[in-house]
Coordinates of C-alpha atoms and ligand atoms in Angstrom, one line a residue:
X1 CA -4.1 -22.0 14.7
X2 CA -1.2 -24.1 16.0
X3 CA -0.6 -23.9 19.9
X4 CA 3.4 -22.7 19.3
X5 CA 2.4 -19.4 17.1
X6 CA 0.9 -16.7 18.7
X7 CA 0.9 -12.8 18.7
X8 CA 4.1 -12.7 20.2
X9 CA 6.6 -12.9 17.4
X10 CA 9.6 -13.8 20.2
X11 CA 7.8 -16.0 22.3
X12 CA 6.4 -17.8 19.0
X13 CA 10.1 -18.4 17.6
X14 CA 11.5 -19.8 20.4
X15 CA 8.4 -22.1 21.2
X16 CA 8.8 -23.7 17.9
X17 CA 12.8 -23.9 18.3
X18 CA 12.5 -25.7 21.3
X19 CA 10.0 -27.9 20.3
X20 CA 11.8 -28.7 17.1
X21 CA 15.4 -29.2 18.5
X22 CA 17.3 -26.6 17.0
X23 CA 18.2 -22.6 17.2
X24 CA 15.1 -19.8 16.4
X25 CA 17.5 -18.8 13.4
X26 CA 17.3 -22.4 11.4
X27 CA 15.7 -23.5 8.6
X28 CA 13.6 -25.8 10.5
X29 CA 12.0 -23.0 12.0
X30 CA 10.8 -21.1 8.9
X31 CA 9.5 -24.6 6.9
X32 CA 7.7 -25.1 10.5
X33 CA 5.7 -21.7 10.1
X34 CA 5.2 -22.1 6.4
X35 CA 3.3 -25.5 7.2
X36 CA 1.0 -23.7 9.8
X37 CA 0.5 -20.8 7.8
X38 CA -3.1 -20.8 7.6
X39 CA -3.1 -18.6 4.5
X40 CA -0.4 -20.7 2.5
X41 CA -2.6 -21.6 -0.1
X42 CA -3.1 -18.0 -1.4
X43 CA 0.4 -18.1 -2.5
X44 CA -0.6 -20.5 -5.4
X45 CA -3.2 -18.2 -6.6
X46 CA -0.1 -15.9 -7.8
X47 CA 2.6 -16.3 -10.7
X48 CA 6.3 -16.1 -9.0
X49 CA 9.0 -15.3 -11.5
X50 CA 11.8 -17.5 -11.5
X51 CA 15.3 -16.7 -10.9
X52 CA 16.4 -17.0 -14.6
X53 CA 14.0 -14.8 -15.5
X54 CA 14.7 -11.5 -13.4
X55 CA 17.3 -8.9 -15.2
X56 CA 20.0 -9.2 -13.0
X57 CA 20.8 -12.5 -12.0
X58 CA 24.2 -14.4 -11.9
X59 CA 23.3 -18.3 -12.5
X60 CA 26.6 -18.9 -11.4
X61 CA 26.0 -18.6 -8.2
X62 CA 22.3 -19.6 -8.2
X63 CA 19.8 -22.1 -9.5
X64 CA 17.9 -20.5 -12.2
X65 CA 14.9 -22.5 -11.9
X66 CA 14.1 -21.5 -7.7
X67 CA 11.5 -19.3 -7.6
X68 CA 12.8 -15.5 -6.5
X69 CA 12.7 -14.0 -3.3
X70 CA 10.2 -11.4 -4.6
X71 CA 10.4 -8.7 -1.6
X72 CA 8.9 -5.8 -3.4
X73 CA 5.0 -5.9 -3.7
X74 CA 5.2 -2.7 -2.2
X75 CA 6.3 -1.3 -5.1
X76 CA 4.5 -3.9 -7.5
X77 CA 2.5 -6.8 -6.7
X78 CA 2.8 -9.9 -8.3
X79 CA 0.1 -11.1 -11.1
X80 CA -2.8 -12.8 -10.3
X81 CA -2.9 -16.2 -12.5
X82 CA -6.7 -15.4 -13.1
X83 CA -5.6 -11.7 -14.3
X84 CA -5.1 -13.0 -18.0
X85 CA -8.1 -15.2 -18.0
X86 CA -10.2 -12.4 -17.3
X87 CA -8.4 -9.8 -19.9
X88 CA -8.7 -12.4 -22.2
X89 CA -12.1 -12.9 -22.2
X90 CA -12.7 -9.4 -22.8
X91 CA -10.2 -9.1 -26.0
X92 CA -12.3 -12.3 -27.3
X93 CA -16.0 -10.3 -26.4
X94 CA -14.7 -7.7 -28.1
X95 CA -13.3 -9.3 -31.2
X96 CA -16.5 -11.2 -31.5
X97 CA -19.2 -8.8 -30.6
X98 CA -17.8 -5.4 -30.7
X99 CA -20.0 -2.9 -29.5
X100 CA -22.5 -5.1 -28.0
X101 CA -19.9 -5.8 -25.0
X102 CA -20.6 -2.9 -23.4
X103 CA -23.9 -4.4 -22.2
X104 CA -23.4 -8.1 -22.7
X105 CA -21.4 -11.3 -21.2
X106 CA -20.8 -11.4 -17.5
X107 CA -18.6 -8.2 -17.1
X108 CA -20.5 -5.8 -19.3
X109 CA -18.1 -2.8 -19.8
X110 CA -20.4 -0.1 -19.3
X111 CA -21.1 -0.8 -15.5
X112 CA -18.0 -3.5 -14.9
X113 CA -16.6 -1.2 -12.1
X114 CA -19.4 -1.2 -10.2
X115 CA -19.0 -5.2 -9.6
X116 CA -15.6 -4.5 -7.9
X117 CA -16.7 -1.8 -5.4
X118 CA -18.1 -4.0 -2.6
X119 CA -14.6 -5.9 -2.7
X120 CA -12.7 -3.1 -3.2
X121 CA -14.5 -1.4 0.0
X122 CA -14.0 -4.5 2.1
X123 CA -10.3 -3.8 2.4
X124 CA -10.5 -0.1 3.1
X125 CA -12.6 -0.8 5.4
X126 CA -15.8 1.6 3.6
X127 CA -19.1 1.0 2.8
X128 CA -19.9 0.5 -1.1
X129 CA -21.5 3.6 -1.6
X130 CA -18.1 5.5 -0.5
X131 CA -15.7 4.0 -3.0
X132 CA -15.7 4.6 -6.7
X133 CA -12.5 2.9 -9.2
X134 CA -11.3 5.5 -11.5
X135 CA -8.0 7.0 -12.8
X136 CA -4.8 6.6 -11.4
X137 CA -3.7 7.6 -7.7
X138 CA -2.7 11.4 -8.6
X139 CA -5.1 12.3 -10.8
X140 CA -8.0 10.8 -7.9
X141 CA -6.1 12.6 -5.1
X142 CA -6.6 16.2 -7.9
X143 CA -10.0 15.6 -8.1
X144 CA -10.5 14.7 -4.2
X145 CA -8.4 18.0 -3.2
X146 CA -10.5 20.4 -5.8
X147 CA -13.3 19.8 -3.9
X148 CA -11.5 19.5 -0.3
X149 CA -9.3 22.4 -0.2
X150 CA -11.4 25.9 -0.6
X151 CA -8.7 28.0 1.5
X152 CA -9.7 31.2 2.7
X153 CA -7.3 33.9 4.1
X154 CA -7.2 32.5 7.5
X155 CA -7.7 29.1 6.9
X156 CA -5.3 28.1 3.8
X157 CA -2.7 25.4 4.6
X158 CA -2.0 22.1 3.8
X159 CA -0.7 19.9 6.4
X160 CA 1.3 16.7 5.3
X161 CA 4.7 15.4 6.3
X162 CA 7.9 16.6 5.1
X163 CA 9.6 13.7 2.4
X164 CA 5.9 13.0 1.1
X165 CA 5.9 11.1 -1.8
X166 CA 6.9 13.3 -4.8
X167 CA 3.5 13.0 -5.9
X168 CA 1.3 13.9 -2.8
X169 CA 4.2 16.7 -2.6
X170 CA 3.9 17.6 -5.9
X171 CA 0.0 17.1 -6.2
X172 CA 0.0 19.3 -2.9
X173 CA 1.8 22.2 -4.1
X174 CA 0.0 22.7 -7.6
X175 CA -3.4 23.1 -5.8
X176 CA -2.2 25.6 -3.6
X177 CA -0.8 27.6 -6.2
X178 CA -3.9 26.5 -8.2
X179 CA -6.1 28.7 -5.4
X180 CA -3.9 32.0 -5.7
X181 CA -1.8 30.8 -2.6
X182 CA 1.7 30.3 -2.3
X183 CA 3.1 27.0 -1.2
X184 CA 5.8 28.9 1.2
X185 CA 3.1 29.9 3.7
X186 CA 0.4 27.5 2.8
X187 CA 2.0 23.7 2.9
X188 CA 3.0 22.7 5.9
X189 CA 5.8 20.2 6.2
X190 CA 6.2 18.4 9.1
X191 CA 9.2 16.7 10.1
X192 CA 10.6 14.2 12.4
X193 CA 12.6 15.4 15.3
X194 CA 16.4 15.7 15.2
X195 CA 17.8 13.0 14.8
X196 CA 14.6 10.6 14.7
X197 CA 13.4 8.7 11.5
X198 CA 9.8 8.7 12.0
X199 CA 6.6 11.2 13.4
X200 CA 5.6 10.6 16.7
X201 CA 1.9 10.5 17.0
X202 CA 1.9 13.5 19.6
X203 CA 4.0 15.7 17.8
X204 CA 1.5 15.2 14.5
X205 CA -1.3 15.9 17.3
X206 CA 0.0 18.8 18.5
X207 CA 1.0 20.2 15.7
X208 CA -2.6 20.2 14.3
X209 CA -4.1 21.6 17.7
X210 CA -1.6 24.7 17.6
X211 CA -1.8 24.9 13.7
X212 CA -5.2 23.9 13.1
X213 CA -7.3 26.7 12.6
X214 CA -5.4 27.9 9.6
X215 CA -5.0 24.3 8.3
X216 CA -7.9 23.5 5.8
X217 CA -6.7 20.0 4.8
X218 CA -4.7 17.5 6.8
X219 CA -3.2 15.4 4.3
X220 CA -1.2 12.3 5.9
X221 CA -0.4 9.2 3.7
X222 CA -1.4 5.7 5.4
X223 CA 2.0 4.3 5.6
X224 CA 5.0 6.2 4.7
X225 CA 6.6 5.1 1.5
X226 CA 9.9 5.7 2.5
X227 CA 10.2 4.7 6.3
X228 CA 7.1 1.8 6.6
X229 CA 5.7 3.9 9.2
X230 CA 1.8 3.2 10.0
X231 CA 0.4 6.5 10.9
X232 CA -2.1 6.2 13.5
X233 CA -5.2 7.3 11.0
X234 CA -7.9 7.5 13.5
X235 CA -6.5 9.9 16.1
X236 CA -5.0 12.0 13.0
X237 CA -8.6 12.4 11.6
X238 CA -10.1 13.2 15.0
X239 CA -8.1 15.6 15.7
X240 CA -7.8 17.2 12.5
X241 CA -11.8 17.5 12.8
X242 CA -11.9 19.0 16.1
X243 CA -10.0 22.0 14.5
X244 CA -12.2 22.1 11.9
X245 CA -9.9 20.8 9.5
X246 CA -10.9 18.6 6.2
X247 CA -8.5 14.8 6.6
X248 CA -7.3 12.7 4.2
X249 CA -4.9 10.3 3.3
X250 CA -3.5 8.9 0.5
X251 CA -3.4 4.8 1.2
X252 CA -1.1 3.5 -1.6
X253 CA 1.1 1.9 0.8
X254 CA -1.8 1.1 3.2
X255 CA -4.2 -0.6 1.0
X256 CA -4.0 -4.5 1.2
X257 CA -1.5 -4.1 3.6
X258 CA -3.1 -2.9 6.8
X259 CA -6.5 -3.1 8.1
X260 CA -8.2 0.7 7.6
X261 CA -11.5 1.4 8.7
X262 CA -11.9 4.5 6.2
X263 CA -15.6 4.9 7.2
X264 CA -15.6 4.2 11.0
X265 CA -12.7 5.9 11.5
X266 CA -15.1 9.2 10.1
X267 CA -12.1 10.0 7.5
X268 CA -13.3 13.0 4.7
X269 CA -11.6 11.3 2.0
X270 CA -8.4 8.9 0.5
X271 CA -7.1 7.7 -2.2
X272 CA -4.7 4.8 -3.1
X273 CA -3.1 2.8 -6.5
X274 CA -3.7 -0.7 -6.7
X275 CA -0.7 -1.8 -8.6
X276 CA 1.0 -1.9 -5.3
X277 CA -0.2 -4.5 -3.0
X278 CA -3.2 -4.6 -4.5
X279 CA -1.5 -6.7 -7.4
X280 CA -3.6 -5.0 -10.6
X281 CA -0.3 -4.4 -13.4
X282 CA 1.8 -1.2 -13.4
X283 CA -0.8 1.7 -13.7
X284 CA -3.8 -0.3 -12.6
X285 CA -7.5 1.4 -12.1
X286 CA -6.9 3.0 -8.7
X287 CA -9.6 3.7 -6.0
X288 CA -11.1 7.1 -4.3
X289 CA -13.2 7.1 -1.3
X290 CA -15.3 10.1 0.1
X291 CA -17.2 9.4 3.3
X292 CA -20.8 9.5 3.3
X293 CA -21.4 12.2 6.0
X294 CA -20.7 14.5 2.9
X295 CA -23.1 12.9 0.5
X296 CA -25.2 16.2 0.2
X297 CA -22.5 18.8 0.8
X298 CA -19.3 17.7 -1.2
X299 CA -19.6 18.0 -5.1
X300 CA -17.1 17.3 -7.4
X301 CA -15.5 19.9 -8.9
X302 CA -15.3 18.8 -12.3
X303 CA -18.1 16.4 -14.4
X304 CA -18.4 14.3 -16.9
X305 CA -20.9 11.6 -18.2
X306 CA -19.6 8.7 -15.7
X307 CA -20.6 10.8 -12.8
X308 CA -24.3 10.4 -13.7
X309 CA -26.7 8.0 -12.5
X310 CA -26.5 5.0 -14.5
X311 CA -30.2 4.8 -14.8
X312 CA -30.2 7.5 -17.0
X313 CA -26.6 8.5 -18.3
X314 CA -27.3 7.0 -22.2
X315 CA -30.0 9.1 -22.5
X316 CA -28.2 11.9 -23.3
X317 CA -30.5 14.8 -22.8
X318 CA -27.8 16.7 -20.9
X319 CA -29.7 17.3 -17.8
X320 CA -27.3 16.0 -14.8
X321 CA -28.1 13.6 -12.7
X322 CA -25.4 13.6 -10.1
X323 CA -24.7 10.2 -8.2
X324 CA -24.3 11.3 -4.6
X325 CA -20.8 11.0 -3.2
X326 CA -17.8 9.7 -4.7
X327 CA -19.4 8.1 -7.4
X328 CA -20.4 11.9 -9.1
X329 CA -16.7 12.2 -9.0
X330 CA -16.2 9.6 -12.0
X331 CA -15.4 11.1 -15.7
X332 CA -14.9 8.6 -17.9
X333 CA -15.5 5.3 -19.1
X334 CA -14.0 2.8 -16.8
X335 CA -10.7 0.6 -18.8
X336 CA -12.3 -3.1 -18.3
X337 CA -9.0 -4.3 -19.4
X338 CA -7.7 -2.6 -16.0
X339 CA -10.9 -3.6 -14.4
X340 CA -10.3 -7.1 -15.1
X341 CA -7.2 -7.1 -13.6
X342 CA -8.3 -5.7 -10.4
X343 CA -11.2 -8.1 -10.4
X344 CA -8.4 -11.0 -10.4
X345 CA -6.9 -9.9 -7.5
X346 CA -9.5 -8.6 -4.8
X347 CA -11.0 -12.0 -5.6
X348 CA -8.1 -13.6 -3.6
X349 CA -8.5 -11.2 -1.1
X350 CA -12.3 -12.5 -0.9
X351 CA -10.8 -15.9 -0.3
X352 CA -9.4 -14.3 3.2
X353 CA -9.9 -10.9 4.7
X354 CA -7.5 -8.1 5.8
X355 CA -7.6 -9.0 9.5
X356 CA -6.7 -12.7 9.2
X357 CA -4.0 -11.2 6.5
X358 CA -2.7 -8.5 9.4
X359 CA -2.1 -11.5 11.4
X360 CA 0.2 -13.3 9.6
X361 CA 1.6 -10.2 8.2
X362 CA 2.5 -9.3 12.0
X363 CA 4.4 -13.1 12.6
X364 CA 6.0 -12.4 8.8
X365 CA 7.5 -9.3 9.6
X366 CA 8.4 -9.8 13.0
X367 CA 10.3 -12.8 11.6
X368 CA 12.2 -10.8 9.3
X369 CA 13.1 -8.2 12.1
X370 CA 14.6 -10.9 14.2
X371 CA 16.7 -12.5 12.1
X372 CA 18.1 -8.6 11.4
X373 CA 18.6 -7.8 14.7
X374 CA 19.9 -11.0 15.5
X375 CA 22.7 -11.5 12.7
X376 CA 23.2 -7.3 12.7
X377 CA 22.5 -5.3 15.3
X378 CA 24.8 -2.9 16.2
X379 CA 27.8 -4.3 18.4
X380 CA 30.5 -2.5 20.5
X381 CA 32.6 -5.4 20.9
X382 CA 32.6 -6.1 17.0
X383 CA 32.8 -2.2 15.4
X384 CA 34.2 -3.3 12.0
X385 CA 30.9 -5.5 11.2
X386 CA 28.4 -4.2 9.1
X387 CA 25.5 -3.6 11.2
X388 CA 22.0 -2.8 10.3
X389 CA 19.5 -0.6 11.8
X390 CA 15.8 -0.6 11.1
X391 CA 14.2 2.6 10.6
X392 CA 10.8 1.5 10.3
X393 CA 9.0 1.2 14.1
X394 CA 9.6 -1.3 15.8
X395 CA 6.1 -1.2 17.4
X396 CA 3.8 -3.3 14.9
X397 CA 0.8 -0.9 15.6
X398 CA 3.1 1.6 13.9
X399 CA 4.0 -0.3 10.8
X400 CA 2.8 -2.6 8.1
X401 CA 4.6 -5.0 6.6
X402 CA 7.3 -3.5 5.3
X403 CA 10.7 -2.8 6.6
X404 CA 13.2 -0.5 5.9
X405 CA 17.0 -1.6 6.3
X406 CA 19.5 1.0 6.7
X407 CA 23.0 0.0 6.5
X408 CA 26.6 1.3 7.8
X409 CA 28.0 0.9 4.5
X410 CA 27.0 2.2 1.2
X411 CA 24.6 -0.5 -0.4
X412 CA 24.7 -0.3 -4.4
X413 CA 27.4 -2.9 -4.9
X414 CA 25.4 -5.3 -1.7
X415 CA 22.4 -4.5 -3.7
X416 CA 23.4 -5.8 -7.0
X417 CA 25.0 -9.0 -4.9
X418 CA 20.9 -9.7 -4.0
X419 CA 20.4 -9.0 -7.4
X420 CA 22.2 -11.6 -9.0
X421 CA 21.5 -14.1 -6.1
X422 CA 17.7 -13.8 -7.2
X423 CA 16.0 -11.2 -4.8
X424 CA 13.6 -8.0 -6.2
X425 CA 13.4 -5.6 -3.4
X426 CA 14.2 -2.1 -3.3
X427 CA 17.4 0.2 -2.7
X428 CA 17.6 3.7 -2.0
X429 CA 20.8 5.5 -1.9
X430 CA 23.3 5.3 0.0
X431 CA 22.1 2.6 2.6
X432 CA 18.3 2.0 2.6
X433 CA 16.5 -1.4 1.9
X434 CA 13.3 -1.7 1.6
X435 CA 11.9 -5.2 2.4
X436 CA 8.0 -5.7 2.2
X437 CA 7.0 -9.4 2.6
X438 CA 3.5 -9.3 1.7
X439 CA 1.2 -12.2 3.7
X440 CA -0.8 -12.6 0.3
X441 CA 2.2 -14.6 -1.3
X442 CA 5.6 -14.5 0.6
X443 CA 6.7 -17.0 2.9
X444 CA 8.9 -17.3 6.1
X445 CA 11.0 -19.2 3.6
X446 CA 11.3 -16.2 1.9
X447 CA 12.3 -14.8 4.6
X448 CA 14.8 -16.8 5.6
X449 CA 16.5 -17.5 1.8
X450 CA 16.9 -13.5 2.3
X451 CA 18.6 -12.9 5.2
X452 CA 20.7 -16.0 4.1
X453 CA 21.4 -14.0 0.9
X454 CA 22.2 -11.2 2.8
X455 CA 24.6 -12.8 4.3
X456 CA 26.2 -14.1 1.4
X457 CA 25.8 -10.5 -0.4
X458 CA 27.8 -8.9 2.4
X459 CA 29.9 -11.3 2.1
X460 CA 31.5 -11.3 -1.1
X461 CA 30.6 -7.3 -2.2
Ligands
PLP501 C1 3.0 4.8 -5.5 C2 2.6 6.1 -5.0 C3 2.2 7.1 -5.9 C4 2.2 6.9 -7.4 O1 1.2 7.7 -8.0 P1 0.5 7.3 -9.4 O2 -0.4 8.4 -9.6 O3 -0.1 6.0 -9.2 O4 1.6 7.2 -10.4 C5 1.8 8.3 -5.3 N1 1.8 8.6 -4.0 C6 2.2 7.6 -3.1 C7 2.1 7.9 -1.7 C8 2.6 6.4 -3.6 O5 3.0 5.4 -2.7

């Protein structure tokens, strides 16, 4: 790596402003890190929509043909350029051979999952055996949670934090009613102090160790949707077990973003999406993951054919052969069209690895939140300015790589200014922005058009 950059995001900016001639907040400095961006090249591997070609723009007031400052691979990740390739040449097996695909060509559809786990287990941090491709997020987070939560009078909560996403929340409350309990007593929210954003670790801690034994499930998601914050997974899960208590998490936001370490970390089970930064097309094939310590204990509450052994499942004879683990949890037939798209993208994740992706991710981010708290922190002297506040930790252990903005002035009409000036990111009302720059594909260029835009946004709103 170049001698200027190193862990320290600070220390790295003003290094490389000195040694350039000009002010940490140029241009200069962003084309710098872009040059020594080690993983630069990945960037190519994607297709970036260009400005003309988003909803919302105004090509008045920018140049159409610039790529867009696409902030938002939290929410979707951008396409693979392989991804239609590899659907294609499934449409053409199966207009030309029909039938006969399921066992032929070099992703025969009746096992063409199973070619994806290893990958897919390499950024979770699992071992193969522990990770299975199936469904969508919810419906794996069902299945995981009908064989996770058995309540019993004395132990029958659900622990997760309050302002889960609507799904987990949802997902949450319909098993507890599912069991004869009633989600009044038996979820338990938990919320950050008054006037605090996010959870502090001990508070999550001690919450479980006075709570615990009537907690069956701990049920925490990765990073927050909402604030960015990275729980700290391990800690949660060992003390979650110590009570006696089953952990999971639900990874959407944490998977290709973060380093996990699912199995070392002894976690009962997860789930995540993979349209997210995972880059697999709205409603992509989405991943489950039960750790192997409950191999022979765990069974999955409800079957179907894809949950027995492969060896044997087209025989048909009706007498179950249950793959251990998660892989007994599978139902159906896998969608190779989905499974092709996955494939596409874990293949650029091969091409690097989730620790030298954290790294840059850390410099990326840490970029962003200077330039923020440099142009608009919060300043006595100036009360009139619009000032910006970052809810998201500032601690990097405690976040991935997204931020989230929240403003002193309502932020539809600044929203739509970013809109037209070419940026996809995402608004909540009244005042939150949520800015992900993923190290997979966005730059420090990126970075600095956006704050740049910002600036002009404000501006003229
Ligand atoms: C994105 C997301 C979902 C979406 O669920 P789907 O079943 O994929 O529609 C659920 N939970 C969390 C935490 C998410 O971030």
């Amino acid at each position: 790596m170049d001698q200027l950059i190193s862990s320290n995001v600070r220390e790295t900016l003003e290094k490389v402003s000195a040694s350039l001639g000009c002010s940490p907040t140029s241009a200069q400095v962003a084309s710098y890190l872009d040059e020594h961006d080690y993983l630069r090249h990945l960037r190519d591997e994607f297709l970036i929509p260009k400005i003309a070609d988003l909803p919302c723009t105004d090509l008045s007031l920018v140049d159409g043909s610039e790529e867009s400052i696409y902030l938002i691979g939290n929410s979707l990740g951008l396409q693979p350029k392989m991804t239609r390739k590899y659907v294609e040449e499934e449409l053409d097996k199966w207009a030309k051979m029909g039938v006969h695909g399921h066992i032929s060509g070099s992703r025969p559809w009746a096992w063409a999952e199973d070619n994806l786990e290893e990958r897919m287990a390499n950024v979770v941090g699992a071992k193969t055996d522990e990770v299975a491709l199936m469904n969508g997020l919810t419906v794996n987070l069902h299945l995981l949670m009908l064989s996770f939560y058995k309540p019993t009078a004395k132990r029958h909560k659900i622990l997760l934090e309050d302002k889960a996403f609507p799904s987990d929340h949802y997902a949450v409350e319909s098993q507890i009613r599912l069991r004869g309990f009633d989600p009044q007593q038996s979820m338990l929210l938990l919320s950050p102090r008054p006037g605090e954003e996010t959870l502090r670790t001990e508070d999550i801690l001690e919450l479980i160790k006075k709570e615990g034994d009537a907690i069956a499930v701990v049920m925490f998601s990765g990073v927050q949707y909402y604030t960015g914050q990275l729980f700290d997974l391990a800690a949660i899960t060992e003390a979650g077990q110590r009570k006696g208590c089953y952990v999971g998490f639900d990874c959407a936001h944490a998977a290709g973003n973060v380093e996990l370490k699912l199995h070392d970390w002894g976690v009962d089970f997860a789930c995540w999406c993979s349209y997210k930064y995972l880059n697999s097309g709205a409603g992509g094939i989405a991943g489950a993951f039960v750790h192997e310590k409950h191999d022979n204990t765990i069974k999955p509450a409800l079957l179907g054919w894809w949950g027995h052994d492969l060896k044997t499942r087209f025989k048909m004879n009706n007498v179950l052969e249950l793959q251990p683990g998660v892989k007994g949890f599978r139902l159906c037939n896998q969608p190779v069209l989905l499974v092709c798209c996955l494939q596409a993208s874990l293949e650029i994740f091969e091409m690097t690895g989730m620790q030298a992706l954290r790294r840059k991710s850390l410099l990326l981010t840490g970029y962003l939140e200077y330039l923020i708290q440099h142009y608009y922190s919060e300043d006595p002297t100036r009360p009139l300015k619009t000032h910006v506040h970052i809810i998201t930790p500032s601690d990097p252990q405690q976040r991935g790589c997204q931020l989230s903005l929240s403003f002193s002035i309502p932020i539809r009409k600044v929203y739509e200014q970013l809109q037209k000036r070419g940026v996809a990111c995402d608004m909540r009302e009244p005042s939150v922005l949520r800015i992900a720059p993923t190290p997979l594909y966005n730059t420090f260029s990126d970075i600095y058009r956006f704050v740049e835009t910002l600036g002009s946004a404000l501006a003229s709103h």
